[in-house]
PDB file of C-alpha atoms in Angstrom:
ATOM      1  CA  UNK A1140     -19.498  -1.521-303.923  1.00 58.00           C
ATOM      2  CA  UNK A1141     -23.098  -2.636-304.580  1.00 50.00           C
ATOM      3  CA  UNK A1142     -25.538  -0.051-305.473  1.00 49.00           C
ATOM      4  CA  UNK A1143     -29.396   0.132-305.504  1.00 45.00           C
ATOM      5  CA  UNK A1144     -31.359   3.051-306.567  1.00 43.00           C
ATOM      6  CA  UNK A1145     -33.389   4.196-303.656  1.00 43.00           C
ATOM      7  CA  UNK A1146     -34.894   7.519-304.983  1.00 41.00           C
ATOM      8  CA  UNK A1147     -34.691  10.908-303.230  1.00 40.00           C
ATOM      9  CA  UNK A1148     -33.662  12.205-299.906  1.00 39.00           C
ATOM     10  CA  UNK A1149     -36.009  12.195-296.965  1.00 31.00           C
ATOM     11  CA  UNK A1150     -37.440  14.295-294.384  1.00 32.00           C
ATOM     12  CA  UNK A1151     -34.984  15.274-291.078  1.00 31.00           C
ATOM     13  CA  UNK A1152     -38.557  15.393-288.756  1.00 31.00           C
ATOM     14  CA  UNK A1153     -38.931  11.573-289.660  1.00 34.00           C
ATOM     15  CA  UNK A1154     -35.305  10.953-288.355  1.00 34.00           C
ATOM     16  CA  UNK A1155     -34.007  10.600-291.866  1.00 40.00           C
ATOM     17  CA  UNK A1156     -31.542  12.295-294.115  1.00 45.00           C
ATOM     18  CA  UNK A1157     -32.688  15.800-295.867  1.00 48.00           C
ATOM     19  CA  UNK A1158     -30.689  18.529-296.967  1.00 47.00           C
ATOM     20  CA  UNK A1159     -30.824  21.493-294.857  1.00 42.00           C
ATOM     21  CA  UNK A1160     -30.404  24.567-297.022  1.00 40.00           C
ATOM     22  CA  UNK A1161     -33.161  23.930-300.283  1.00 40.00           C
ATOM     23  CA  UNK A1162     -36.249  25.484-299.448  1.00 36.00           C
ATOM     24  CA  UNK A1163     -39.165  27.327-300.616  1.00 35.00           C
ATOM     25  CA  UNK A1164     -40.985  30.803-299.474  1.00 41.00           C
ATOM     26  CA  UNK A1165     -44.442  30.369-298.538  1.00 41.00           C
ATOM     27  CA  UNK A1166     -46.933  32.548-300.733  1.00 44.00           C
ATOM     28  CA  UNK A1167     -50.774  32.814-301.257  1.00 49.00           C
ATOM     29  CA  UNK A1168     -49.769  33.804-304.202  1.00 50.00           C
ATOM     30  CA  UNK A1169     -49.845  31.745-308.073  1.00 48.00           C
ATOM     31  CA  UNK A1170     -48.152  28.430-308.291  1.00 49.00           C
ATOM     32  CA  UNK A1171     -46.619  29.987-311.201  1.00 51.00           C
ATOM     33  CA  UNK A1172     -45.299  32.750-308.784  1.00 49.00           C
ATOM     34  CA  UNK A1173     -44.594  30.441-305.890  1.00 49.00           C
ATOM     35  CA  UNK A1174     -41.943  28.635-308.583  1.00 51.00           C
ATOM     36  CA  UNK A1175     -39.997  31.784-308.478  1.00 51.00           C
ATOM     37  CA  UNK A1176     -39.512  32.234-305.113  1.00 48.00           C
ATOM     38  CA  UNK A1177     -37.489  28.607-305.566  1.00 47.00           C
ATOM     39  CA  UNK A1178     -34.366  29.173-303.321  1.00 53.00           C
ATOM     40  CA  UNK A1179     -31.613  26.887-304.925  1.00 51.00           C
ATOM     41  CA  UNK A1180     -28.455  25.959-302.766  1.00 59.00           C
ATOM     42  CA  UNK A1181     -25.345  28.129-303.996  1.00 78.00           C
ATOM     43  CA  UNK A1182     -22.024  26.666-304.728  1.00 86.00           C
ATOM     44  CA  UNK A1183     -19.805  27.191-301.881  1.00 92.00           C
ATOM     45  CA  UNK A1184     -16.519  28.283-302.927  1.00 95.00           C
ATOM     46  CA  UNK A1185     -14.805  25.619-301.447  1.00 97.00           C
ATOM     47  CA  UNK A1186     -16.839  23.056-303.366  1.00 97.00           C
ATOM     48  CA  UNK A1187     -16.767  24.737-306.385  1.00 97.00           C
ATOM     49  CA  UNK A1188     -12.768  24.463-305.876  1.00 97.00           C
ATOM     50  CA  UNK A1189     -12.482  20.761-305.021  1.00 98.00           C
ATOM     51  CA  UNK A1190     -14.261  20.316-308.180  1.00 97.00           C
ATOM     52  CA  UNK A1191     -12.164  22.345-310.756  1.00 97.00           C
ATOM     53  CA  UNK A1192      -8.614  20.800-308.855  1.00 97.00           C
ATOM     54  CA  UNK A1193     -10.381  17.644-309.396  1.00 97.00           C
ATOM     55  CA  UNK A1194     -10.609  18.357-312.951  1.00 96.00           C
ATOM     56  CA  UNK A1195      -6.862  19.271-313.286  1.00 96.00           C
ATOM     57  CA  UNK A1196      -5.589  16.712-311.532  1.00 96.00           C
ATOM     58  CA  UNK A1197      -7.071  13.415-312.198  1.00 96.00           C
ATOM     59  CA  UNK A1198      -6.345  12.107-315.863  1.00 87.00           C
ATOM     60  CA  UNK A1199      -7.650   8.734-315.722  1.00 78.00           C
ATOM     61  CA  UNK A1200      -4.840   6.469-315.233  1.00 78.00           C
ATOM     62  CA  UNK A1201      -3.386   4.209-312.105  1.00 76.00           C
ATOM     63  CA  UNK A1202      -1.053   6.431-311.190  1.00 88.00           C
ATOM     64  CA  UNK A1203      -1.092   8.166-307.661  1.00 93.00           C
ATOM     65  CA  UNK A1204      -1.161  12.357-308.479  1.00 95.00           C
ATOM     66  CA  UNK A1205       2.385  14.096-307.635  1.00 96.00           C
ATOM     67  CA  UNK A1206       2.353  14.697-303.781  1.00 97.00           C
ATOM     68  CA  UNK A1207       2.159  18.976-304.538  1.00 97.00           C
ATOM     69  CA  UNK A1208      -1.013  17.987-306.191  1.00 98.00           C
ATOM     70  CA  UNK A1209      -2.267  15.594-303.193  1.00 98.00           C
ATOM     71  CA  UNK A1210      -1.184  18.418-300.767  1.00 98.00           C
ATOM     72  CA  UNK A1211      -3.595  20.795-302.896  1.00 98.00           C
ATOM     73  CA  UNK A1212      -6.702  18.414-302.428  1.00 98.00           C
ATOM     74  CA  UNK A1213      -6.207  17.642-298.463  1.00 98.00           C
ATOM     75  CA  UNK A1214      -5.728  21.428-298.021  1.00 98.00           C
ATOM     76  CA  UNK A1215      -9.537  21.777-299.851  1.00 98.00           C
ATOM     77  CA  UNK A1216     -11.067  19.199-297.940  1.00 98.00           C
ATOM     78  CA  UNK A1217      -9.542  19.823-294.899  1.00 98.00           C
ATOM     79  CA  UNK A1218     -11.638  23.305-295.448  1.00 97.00           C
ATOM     80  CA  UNK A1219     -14.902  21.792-296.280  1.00 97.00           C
ATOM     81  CA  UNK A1220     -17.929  21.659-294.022  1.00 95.00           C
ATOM     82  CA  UNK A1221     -21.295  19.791-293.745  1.00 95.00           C
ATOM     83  CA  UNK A1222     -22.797  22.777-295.328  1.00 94.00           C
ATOM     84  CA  UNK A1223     -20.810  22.993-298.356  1.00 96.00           C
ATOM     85  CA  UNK A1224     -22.634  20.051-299.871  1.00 95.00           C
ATOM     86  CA  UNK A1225     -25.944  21.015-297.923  1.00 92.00           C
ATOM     87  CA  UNK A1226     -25.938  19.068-294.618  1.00 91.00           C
ATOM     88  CA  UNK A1227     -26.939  20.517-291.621  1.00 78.00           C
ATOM     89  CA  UNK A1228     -24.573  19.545-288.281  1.00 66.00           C
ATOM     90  CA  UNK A1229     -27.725  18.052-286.840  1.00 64.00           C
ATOM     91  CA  UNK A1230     -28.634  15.614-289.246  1.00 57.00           C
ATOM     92  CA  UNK A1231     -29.229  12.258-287.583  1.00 56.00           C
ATOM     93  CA  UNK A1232     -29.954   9.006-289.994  1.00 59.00           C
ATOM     94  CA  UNK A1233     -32.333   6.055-289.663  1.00 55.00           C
ATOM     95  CA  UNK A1234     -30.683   2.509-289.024  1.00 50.00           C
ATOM     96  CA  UNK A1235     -33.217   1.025-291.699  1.00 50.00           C
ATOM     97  CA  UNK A1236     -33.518  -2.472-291.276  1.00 50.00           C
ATOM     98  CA  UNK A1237     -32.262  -2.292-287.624  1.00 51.00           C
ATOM     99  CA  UNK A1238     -35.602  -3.198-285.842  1.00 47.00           C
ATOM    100  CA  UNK A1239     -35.621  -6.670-287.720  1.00 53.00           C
ATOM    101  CA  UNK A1240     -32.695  -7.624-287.318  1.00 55.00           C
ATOM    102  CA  UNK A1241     -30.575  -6.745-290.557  1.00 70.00           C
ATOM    103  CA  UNK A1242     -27.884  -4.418-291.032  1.00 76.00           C
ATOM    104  CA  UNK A1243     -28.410  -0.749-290.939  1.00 86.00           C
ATOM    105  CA  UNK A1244     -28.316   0.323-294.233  1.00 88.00           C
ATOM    106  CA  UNK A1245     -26.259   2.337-295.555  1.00 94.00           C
ATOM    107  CA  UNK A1246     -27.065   4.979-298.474  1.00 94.00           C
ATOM    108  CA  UNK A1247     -25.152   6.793-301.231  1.00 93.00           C
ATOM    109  CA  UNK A1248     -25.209   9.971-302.915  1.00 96.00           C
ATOM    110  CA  UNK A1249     -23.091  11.448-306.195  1.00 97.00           C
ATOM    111  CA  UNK A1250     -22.032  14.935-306.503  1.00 97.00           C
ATOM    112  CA  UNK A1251     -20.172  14.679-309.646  1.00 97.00           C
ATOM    113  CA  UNK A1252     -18.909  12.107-311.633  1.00 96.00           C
ATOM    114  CA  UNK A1253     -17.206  11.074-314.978  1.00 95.00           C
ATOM    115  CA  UNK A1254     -14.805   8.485-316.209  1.00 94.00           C
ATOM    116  CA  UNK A1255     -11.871  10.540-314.638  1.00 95.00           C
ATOM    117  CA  UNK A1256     -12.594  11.125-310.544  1.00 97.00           C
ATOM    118  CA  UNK A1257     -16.185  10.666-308.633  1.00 97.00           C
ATOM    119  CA  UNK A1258     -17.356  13.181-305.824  1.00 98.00           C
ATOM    120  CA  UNK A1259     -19.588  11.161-303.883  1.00 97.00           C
ATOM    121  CA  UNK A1260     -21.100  10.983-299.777  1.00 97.00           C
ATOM    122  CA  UNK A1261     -21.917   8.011-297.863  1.00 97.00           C
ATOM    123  CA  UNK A1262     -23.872   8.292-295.173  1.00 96.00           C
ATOM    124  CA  UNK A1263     -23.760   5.420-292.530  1.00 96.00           C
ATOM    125  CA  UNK A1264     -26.709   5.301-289.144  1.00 94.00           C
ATOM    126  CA  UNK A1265     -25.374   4.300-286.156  1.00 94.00           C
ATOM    127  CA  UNK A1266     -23.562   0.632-286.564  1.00 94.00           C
ATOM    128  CA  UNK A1267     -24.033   0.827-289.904  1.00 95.00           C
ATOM    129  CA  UNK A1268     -20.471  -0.709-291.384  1.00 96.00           C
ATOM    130  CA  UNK A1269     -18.799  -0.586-294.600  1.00 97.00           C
ATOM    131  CA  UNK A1270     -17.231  -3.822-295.240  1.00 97.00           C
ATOM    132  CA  UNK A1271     -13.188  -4.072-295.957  1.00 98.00           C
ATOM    133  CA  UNK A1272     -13.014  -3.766-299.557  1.00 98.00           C
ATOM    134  CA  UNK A1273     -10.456  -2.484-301.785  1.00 97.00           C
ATOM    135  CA  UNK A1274      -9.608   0.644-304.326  1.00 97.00           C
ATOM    136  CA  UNK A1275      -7.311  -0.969-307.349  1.00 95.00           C
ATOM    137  CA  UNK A1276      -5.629   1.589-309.013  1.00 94.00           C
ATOM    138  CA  UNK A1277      -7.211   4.220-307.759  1.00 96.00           C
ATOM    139  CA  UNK A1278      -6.454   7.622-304.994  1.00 97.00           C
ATOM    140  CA  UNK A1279      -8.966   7.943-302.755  1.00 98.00           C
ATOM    141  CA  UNK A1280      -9.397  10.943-300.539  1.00 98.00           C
ATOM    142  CA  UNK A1281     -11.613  10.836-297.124  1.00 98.00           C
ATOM    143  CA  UNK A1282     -13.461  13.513-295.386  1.00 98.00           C
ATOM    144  CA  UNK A1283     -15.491  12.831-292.501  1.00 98.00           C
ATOM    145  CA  UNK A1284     -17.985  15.546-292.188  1.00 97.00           C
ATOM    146  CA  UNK A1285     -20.030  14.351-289.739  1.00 96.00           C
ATOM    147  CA  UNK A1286     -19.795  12.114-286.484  1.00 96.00           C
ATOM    148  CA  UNK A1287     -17.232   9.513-285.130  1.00 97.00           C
ATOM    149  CA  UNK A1288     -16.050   6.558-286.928  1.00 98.00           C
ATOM    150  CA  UNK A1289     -13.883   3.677-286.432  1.00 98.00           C
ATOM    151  CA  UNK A1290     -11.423   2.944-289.698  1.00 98.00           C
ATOM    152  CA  UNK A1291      -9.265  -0.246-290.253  1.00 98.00           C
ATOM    153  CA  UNK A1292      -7.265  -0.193-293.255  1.00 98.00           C
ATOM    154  CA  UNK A1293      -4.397  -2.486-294.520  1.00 98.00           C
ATOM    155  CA  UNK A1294      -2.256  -2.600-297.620  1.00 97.00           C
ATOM    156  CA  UNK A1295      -0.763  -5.818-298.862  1.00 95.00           C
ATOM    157  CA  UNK A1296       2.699  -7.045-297.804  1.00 92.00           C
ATOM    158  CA  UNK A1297       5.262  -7.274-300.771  1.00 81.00           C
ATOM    159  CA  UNK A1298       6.533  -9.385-302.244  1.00 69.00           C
ATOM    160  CA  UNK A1299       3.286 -11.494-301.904  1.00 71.00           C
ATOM    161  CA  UNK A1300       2.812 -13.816-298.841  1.00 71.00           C
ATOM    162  CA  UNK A1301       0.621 -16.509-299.046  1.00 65.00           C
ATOM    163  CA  UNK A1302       0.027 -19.448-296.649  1.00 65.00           C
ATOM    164  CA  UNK A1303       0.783 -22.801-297.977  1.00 64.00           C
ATOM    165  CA  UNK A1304      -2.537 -23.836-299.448  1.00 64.00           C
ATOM    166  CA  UNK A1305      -4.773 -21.208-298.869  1.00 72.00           C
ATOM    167  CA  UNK A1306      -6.323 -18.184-300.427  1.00 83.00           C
ATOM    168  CA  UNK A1307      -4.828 -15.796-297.274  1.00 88.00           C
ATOM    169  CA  UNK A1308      -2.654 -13.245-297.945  1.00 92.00           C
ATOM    170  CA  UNK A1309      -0.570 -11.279-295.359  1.00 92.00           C
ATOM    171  CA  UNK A1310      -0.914  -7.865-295.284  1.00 94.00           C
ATOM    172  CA  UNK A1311       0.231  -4.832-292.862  1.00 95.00           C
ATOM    173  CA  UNK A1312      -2.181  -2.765-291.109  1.00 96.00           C
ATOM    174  CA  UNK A1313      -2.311   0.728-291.596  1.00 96.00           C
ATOM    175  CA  UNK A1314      -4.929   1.933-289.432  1.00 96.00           C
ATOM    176  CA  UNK A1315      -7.518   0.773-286.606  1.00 96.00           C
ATOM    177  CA  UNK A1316      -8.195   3.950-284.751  1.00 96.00           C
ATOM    178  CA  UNK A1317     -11.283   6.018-284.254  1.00 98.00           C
ATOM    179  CA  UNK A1318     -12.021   9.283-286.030  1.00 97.00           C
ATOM    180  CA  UNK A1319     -14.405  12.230-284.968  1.00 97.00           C
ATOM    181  CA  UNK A1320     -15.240  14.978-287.010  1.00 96.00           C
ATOM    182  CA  UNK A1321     -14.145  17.580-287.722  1.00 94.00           C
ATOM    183  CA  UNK A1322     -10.672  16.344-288.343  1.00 96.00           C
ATOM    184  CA  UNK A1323      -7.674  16.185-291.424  1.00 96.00           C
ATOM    185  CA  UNK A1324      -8.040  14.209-294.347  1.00 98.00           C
ATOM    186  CA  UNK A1325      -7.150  10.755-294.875  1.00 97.00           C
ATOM    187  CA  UNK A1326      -5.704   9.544-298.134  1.00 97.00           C
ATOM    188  CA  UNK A1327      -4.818   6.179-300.067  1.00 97.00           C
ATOM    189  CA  UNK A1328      -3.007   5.221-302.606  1.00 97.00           C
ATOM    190  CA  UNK A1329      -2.899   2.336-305.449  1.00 95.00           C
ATOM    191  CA  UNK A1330      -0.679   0.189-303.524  1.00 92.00           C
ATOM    192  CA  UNK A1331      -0.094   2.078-299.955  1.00 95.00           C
ATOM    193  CA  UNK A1332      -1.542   3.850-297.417  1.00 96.00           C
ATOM    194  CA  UNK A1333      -4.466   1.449-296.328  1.00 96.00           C
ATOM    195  CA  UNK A1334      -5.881   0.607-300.102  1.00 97.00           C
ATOM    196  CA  UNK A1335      -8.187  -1.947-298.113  1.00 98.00           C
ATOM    197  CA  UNK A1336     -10.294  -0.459-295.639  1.00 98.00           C
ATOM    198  CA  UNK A1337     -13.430  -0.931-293.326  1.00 98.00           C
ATOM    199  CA  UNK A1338     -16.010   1.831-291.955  1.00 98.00           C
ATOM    200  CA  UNK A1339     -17.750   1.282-288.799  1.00 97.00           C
ATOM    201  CA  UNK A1340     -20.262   4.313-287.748  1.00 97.00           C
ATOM    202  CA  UNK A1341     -19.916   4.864-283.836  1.00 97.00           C
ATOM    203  CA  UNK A1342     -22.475   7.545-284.460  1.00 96.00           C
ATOM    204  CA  UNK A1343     -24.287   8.294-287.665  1.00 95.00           C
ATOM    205  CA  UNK A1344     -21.881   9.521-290.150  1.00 96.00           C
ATOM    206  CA  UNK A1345     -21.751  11.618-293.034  1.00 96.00           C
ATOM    207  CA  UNK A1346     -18.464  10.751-295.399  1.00 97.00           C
ATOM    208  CA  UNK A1347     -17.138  12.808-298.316  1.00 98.00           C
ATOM    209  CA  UNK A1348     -14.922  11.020-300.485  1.00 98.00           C
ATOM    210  CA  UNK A1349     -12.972  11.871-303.975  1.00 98.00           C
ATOM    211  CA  UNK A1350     -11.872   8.936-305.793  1.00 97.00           C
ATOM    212  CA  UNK A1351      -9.166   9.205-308.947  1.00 96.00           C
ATOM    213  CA  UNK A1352     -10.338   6.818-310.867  1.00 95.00           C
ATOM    214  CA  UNK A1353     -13.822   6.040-309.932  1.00 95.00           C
ATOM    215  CA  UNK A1354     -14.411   2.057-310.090  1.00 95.00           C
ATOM    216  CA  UNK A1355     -15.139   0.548-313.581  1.00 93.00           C
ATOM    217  CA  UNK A1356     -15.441  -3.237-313.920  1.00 92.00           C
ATOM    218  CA  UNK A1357     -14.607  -2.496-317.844  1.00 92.00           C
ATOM    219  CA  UNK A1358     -11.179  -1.286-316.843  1.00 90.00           C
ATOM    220  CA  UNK A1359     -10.208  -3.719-314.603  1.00 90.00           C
ATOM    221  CA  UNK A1360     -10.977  -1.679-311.459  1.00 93.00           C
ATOM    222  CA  UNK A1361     -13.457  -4.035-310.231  1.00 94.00           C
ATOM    223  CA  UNK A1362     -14.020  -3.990-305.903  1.00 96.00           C
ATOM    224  CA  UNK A1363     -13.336  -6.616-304.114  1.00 96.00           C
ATOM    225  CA  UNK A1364     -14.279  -7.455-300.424  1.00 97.00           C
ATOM    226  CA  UNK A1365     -12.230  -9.045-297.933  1.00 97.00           C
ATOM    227  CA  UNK A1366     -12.173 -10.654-294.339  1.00 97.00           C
ATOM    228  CA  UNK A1367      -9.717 -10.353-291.934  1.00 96.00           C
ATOM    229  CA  UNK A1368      -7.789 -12.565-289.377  1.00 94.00           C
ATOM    230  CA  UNK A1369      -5.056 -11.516-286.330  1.00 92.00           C
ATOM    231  CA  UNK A1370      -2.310 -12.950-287.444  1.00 89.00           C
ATOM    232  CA  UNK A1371      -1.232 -15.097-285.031  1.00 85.00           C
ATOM    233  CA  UNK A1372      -4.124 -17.045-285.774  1.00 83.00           C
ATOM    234  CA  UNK A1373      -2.633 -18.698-288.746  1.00 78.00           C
ATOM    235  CA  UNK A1374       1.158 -17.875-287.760  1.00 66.00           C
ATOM    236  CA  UNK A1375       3.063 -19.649-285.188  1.00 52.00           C
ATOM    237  CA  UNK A1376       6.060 -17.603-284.877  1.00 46.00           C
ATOM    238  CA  UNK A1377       8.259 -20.062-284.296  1.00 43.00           C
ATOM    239  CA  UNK A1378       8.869 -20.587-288.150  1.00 40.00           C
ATOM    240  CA  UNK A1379       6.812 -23.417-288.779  1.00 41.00           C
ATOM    241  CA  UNK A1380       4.153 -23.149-292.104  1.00 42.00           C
ATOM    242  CA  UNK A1381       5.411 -20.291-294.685  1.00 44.00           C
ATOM    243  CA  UNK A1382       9.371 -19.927-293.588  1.00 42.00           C
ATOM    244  CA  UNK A1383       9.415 -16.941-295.899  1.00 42.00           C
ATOM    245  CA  UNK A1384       6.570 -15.075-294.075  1.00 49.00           C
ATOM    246  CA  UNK A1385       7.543 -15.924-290.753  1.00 47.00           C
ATOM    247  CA  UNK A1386      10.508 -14.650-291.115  1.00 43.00           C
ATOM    248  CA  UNK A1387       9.697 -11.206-292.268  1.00 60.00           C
ATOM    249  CA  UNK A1388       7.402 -10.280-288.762  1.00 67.00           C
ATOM    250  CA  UNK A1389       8.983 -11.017-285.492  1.00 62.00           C
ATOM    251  CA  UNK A1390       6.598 -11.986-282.778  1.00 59.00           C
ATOM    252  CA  UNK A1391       6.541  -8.821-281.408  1.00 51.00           C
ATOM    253  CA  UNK A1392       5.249  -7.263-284.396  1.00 70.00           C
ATOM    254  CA  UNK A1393       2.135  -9.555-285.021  1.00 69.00           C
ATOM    255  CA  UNK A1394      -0.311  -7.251-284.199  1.00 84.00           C
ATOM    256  CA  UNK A1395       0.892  -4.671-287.057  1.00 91.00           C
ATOM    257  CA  UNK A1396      -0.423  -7.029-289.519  1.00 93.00           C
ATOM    258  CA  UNK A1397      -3.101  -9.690-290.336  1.00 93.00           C
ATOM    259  CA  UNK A1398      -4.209 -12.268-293.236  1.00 94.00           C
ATOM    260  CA  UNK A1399      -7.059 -11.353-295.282  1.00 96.00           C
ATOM    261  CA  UNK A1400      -9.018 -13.271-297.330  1.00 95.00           C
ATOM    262  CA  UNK A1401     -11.103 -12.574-300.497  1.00 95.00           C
ATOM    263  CA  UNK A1402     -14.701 -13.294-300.059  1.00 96.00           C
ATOM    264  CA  UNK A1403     -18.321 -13.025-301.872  1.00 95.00           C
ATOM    265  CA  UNK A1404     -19.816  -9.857-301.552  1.00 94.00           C
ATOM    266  CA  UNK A1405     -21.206  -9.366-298.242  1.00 93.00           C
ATOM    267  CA  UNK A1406     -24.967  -8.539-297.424  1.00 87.00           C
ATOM    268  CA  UNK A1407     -23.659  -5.425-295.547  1.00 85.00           C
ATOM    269  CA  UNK A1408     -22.062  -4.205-298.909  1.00 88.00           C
ATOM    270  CA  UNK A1409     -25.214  -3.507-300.832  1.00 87.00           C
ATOM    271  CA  UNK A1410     -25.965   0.696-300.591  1.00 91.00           C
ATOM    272  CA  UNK A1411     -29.018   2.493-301.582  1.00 91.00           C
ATOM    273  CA  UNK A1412     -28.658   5.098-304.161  1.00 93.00           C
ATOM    274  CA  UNK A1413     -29.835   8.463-303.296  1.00 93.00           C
ATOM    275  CA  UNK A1414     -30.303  11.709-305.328  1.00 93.00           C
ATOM    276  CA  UNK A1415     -27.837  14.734-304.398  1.00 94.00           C
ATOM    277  CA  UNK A1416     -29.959  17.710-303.650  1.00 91.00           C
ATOM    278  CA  UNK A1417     -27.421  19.938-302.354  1.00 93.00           C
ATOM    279  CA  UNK A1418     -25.442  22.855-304.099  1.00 94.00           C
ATOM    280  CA  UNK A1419     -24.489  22.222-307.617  1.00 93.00           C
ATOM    281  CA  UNK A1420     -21.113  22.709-309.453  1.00 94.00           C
ATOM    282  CA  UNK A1421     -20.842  25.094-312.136  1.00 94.00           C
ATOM    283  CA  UNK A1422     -19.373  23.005-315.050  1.00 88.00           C
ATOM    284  CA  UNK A1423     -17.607  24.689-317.924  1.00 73.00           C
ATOM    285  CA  UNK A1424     -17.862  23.626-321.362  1.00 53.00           C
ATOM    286  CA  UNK A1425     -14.701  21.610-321.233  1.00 53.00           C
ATOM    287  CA  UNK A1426     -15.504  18.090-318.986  1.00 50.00           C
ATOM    288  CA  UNK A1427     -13.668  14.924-318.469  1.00 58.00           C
TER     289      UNK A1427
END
């Protein structure tokens, strides 16, 4: 995804994003005193815990992690809270852009990172949409923290289907329901379990994900974005165009999958960057 540095996190009275639990003890006292009385967030537990499984788990490679070890994550997240990484259940998030017209934007923040997994939050205003991109080679786990989404994921249909000609590819769709927090975890996988996926924000959101790799152009995990089509609109059913394709979905089925094709990046796709100000993980002196 496309990301541009925005700078810090913003005041909550302004309807914007802040973090709820950093905050400083008024004094008449020194400045020099006041900077004592600095209350930092503490690691929750929990977070502290995603992070070190994290560390064990993900190695770097393609692969998908054993399912014990995917069981072990989703049982983590499925604890977590707004609060663990410093939101407050009341945090509400401009639609920047909104009153003229544009996209709402949507903005980024990183917990933790290295060239081995990424801890990272998105959050999304009202509308706000994450265009249907992909994850290649990667495990990516979701946790919505905050509000009601709509997700629409598909994975590729194999062996490829193309139509005659064209760029379209025919994949099945995993997913197109709406999700309200709190609620389980959601997981996919290199080649399964909706690699390709879209987030639309019903209300403003607040997303936790964990992805195994993180995306690096340099080794060949590059995203790509994608549009979508119902497939009947490029399938007649009755056998005519691809004979290969149309005969693996029956008419009946149509509406499990769809034809997707690759496309620029999207105006919609660029994020702003914003600095993590919630608790901190304790790292050891062995990292990834």
């Amino acid at each position: 995804m496309m990301v541009v540095d925005a700078g810090g996190l913003v005041e909550h009275v302004n309807n914007r994003v802040r973090y709820a639990n950093k905050t400083m003890k008024k004094s008449n006292r020194s400045c020099k005193k006041r900077r004592r009385e600095v209350v930092f967030p503490r690691v929750p537990e929990v977070l502290q815990q995603l992070f070190v499984s994290c560390r064990e788990i993900f190695k770097g490679h393609g692969a998908a992690p054993p399912a014990s070890d995917v069981n072990k994550l989703c049982n983590i997240l499925d604890k977590m809270k707004p609060e663990d990484v410093g939101l407050s259940k009341n945090h509400f998030f401009k639609a920047a852009g909104a009153a003229k017209g544009t996209h709402p934007r949507v903005t980024y923040t990183t917990i933790y990172q290295c060239s081995d997994f990424s801890l990272c939050i998105f959050f999304l205003p009202e509308k706000a949409v994450i265009p249907l991109h992909n994850h290649p080679a990667m495990t990516v786990f979701t946790k919505l923290l905050l509000g009601t989404m709509h997700i629409k994921s598909y994975d590729w249909v194999h062996p490829k289907h193309s139509m005659p000609s064209s760029p379209m590819r025919l994949a099945r769709l995993k997913a197109n329901s709406v999700y309200t927090a709190p609620c389980d975890t959601s997981v996919l996988y290199p080649t399964t379990g909706g690699n390709m996926h879209e987030f639309t924000a019903m209300t403003p959101c607040a997303v936790l994900d964990v992805l195994g790799p993180p995306y690096s152009k340099q080794d060949g995990r590059d995203c790509s974005y994608y549009k979508d089509f119902p497939y009947s609109a490029f399938s007649s059913g009755d056998g005519d165009g691809d004979g290969e394709t149309t005969a693996t979905v029956r008419e009946e089925e149509g509406d499990c999958f769809g034809w997707l094709e690759e496309i620029e990046v999207p105006e919609n796709a660029e994020i702003d960057r914003i600095q993590y100000l919630g608790p901190q993980i304790v790292q050891t002196t062995t990292t990834c």
